[in-house]
PDB file of C-alpha atoms in Angstrom:
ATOM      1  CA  UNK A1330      28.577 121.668 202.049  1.00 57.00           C
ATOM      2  CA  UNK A1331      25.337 122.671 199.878  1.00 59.00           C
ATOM      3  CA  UNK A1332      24.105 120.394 197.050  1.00 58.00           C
ATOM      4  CA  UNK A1333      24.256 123.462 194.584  1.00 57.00           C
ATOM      5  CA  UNK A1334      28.418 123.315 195.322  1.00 58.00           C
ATOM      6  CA  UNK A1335      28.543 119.830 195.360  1.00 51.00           C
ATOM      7  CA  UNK A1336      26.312 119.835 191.432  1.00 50.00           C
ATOM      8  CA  UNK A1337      28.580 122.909 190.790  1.00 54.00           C
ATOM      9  CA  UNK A1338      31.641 121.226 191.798  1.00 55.00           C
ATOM     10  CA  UNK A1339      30.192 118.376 189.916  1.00 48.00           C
ATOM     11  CA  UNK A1340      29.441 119.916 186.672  1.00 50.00           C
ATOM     12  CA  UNK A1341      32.686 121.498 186.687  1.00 48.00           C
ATOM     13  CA  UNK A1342      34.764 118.250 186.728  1.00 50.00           C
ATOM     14  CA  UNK A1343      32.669 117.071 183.610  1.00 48.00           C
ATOM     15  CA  UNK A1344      33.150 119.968 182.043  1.00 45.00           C
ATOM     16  CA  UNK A1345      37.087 119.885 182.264  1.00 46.00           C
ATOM     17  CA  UNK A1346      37.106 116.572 181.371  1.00 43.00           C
ATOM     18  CA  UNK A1347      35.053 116.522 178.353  1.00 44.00           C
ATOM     19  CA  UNK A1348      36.423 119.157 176.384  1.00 43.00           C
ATOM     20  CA  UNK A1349      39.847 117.699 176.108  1.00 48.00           C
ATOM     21  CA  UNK A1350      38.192 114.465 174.799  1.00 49.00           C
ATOM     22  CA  UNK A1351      36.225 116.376 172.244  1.00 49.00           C
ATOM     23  CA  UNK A1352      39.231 118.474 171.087  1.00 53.00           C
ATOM     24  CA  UNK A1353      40.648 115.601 170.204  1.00 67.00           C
ATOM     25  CA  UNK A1354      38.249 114.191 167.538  1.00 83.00           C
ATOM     26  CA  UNK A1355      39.965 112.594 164.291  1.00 86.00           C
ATOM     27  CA  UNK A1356      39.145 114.267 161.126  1.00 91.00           C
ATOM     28  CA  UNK A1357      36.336 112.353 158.857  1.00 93.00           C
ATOM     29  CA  UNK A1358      36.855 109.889 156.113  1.00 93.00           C
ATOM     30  CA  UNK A1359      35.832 112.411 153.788  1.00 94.00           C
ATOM     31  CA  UNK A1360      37.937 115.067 155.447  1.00 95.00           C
ATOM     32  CA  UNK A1361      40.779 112.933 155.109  1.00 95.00           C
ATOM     33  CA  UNK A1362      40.084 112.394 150.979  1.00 95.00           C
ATOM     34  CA  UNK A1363      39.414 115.611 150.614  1.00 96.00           C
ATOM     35  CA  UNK A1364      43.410 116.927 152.050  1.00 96.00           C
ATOM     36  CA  UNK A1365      44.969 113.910 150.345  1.00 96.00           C
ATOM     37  CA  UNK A1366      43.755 115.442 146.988  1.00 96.00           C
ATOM     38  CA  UNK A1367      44.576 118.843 148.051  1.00 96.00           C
ATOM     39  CA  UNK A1368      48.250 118.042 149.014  1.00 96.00           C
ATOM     40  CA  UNK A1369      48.738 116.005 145.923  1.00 95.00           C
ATOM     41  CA  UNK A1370      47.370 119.342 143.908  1.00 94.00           C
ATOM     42  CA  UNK A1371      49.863 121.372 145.840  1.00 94.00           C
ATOM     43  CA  UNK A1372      52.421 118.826 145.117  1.00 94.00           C
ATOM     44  CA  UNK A1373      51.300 119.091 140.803  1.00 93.00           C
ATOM     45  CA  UNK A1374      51.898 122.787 141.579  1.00 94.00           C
ATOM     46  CA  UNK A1375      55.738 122.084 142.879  1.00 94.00           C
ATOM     47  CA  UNK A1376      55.485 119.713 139.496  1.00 94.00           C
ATOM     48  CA  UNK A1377      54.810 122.538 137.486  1.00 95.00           C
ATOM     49  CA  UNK A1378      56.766 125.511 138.720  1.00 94.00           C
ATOM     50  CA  UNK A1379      59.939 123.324 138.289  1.00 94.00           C
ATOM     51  CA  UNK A1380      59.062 121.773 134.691  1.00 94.00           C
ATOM     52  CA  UNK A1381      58.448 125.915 133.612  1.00 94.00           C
ATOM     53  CA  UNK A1382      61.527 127.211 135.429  1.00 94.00           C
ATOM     54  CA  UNK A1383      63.783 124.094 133.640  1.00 94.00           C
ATOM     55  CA  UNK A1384      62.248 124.409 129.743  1.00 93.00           C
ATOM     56  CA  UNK A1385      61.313 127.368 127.193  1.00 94.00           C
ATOM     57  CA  UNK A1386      57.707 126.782 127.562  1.00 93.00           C
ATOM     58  CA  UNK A1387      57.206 128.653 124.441  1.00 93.00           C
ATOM     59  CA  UNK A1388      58.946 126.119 122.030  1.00 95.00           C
ATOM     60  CA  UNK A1389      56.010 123.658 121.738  1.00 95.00           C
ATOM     61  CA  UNK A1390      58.142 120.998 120.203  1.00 95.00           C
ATOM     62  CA  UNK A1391      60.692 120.664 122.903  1.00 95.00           C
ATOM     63  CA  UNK A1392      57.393 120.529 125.734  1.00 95.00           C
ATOM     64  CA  UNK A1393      55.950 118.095 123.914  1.00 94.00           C
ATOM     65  CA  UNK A1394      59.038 115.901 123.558  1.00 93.00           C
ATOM     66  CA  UNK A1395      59.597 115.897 127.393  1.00 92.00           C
ATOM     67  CA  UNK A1396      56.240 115.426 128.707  1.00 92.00           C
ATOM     68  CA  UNK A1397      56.151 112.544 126.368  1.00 88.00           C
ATOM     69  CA  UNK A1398      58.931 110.549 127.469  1.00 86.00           C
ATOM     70  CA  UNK A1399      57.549 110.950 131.281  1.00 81.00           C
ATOM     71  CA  UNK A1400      55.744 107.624 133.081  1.00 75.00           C
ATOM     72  CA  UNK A1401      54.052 110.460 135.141  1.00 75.00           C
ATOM     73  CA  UNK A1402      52.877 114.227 135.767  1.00 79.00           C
ATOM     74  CA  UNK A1403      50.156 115.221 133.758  1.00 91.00           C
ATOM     75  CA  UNK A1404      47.511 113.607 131.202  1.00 93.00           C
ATOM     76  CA  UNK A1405      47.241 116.628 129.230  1.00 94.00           C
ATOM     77  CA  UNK A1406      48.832 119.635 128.176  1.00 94.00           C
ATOM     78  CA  UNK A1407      48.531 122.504 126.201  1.00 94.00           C
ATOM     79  CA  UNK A1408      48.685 125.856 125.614  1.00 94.00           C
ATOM     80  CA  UNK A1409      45.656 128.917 125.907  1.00 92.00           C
ATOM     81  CA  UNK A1410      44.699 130.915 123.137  1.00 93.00           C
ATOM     82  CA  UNK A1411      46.959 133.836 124.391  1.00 89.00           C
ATOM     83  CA  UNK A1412      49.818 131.273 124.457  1.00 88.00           C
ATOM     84  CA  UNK A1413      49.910 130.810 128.406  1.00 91.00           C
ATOM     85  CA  UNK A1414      50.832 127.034 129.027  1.00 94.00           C
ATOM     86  CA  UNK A1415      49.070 124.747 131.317  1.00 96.00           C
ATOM     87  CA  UNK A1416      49.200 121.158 132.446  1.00 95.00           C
ATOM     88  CA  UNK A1417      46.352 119.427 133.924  1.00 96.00           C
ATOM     89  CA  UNK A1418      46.392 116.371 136.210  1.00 95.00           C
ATOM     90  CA  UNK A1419      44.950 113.514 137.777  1.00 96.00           C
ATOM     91  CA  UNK A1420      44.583 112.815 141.069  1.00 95.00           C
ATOM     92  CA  UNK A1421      42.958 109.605 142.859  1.00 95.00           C
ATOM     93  CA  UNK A1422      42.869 108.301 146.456  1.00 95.00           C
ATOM     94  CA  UNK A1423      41.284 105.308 148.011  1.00 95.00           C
ATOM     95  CA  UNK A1424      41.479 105.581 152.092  1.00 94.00           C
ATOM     96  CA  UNK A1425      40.438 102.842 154.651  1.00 92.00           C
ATOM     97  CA  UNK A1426      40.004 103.483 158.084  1.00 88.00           C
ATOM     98  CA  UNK A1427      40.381 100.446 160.831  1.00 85.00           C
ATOM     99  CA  UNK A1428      37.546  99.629 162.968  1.00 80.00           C
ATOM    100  CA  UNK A1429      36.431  96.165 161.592  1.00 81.00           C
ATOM    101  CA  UNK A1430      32.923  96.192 160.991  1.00 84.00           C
ATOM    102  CA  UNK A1431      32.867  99.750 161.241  1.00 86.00           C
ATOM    103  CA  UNK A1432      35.940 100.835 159.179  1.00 89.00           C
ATOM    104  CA  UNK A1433      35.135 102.682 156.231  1.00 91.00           C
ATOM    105  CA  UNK A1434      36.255 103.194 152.650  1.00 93.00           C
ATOM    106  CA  UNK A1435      36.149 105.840 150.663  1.00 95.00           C
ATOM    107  CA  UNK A1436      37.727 106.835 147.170  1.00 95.00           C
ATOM    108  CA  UNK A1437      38.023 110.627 145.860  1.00 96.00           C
ATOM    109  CA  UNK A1438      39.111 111.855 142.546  1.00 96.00           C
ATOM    110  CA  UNK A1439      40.211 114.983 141.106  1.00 96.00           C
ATOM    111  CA  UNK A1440      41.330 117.074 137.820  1.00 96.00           C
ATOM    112  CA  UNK A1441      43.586 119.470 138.440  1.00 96.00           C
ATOM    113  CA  UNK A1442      44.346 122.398 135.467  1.00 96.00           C
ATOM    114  CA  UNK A1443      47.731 124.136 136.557  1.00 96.00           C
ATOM    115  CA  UNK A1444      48.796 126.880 134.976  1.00 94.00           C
ATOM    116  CA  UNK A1445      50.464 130.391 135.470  1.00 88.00           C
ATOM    117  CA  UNK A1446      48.404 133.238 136.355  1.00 84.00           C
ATOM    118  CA  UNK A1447      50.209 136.565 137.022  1.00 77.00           C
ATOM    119  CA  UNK A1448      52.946 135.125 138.118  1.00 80.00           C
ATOM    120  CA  UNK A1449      52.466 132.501 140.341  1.00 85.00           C
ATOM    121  CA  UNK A1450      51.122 128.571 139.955  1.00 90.00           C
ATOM    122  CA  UNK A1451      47.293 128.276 140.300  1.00 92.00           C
ATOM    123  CA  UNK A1452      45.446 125.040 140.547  1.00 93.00           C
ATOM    124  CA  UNK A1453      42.074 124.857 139.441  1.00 95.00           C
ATOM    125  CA  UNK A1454      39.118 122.364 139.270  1.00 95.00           C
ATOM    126  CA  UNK A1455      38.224 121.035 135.622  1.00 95.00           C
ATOM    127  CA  UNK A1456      36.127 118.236 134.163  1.00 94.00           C
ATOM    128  CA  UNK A1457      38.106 115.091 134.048  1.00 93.00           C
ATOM    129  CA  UNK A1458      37.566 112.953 130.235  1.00 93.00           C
ATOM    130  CA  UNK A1459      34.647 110.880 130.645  1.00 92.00           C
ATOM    131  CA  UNK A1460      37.153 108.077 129.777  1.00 92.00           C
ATOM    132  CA  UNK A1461      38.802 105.355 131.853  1.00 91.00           C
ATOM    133  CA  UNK A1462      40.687 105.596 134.282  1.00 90.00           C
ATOM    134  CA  UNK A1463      39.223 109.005 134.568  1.00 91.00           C
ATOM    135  CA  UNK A1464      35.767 107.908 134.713  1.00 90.00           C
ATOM    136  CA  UNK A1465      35.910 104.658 137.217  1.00 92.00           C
ATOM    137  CA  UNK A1466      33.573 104.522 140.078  1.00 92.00           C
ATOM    138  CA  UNK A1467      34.645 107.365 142.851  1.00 94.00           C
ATOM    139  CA  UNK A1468      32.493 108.580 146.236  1.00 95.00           C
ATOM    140  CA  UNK A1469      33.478 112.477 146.022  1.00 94.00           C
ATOM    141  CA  UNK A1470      34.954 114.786 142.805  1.00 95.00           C
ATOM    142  CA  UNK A1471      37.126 117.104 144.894  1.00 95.00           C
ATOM    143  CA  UNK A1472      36.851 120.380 143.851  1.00 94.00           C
ATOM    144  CA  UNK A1473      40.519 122.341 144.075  1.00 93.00           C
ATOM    145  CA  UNK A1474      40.550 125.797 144.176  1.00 80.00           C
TER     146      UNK A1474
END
């Protein structure tokens, strides 16, 4: 047997072996923030769609009244100029990874504006209150879309 089919041959088994191993790289820390926020949004979505379908968002009164005797959903609530109602939330998620000297922490924050659009439930990116809890220490502001 040549040395270029033994190198080939070789090559070949490193090959086959290596990309299963890299296929099967975790997601990041920051990867990992970044979808807990996102699936929490999604979740404030789900929130919203069944507060609106369950009360006349048009009677102000009787939306205030509920959202005020909740211990959770949003921190603020209102309604736009051309009367379309919206909730907006917070969102906050501290992740460790294992690894003893090399594990990692990370916290991410978001505020999340919810609010009907044509339709359907959009979630949307907006400043949070420069306020506690809203304004503690955090690594990465996730930006929903």
């Amino acid at each position: 047997m040549s040395n270029d089919r033994v190198v080939t041959r070789w090559m070949l088994g490193v090959v086959v072996l290596v990309l299963p191993l890299s296929s099967c790289a975790a997601p990041t820390i920051e990867e990992m923030g970044r979808s807990a926020i996102r699936e929490r949004a999604a979740e404030g979505k789900d929130w919203f769609l069944t507060f609106t379908a369950a009360t006349d968002t048009t009677n102000r009164e009787l939306v205030s009244a509920k959202l005020e005797r909740q211990s959770f959903g949003p921190y603020a609530f209102g309604w736009e100029p051309d009367g379309d109602f919206y909730t907006e939330h917070y969102y906050r998620e501290h992740l460790t990874t294992s690894g003893g000297w090399w594990g990692q922490q990370r916290t991410v924050s978001a505020c999340v504006r919810v609010e009907m659009e044509l339709g359907s439930a959009i979630a949307t990116s907006v400043d949070c209150p420069d306020k506690p809890p809203f304004s503690d220490y955090t690594d990465e502001w996730v930006v929903v879309a």
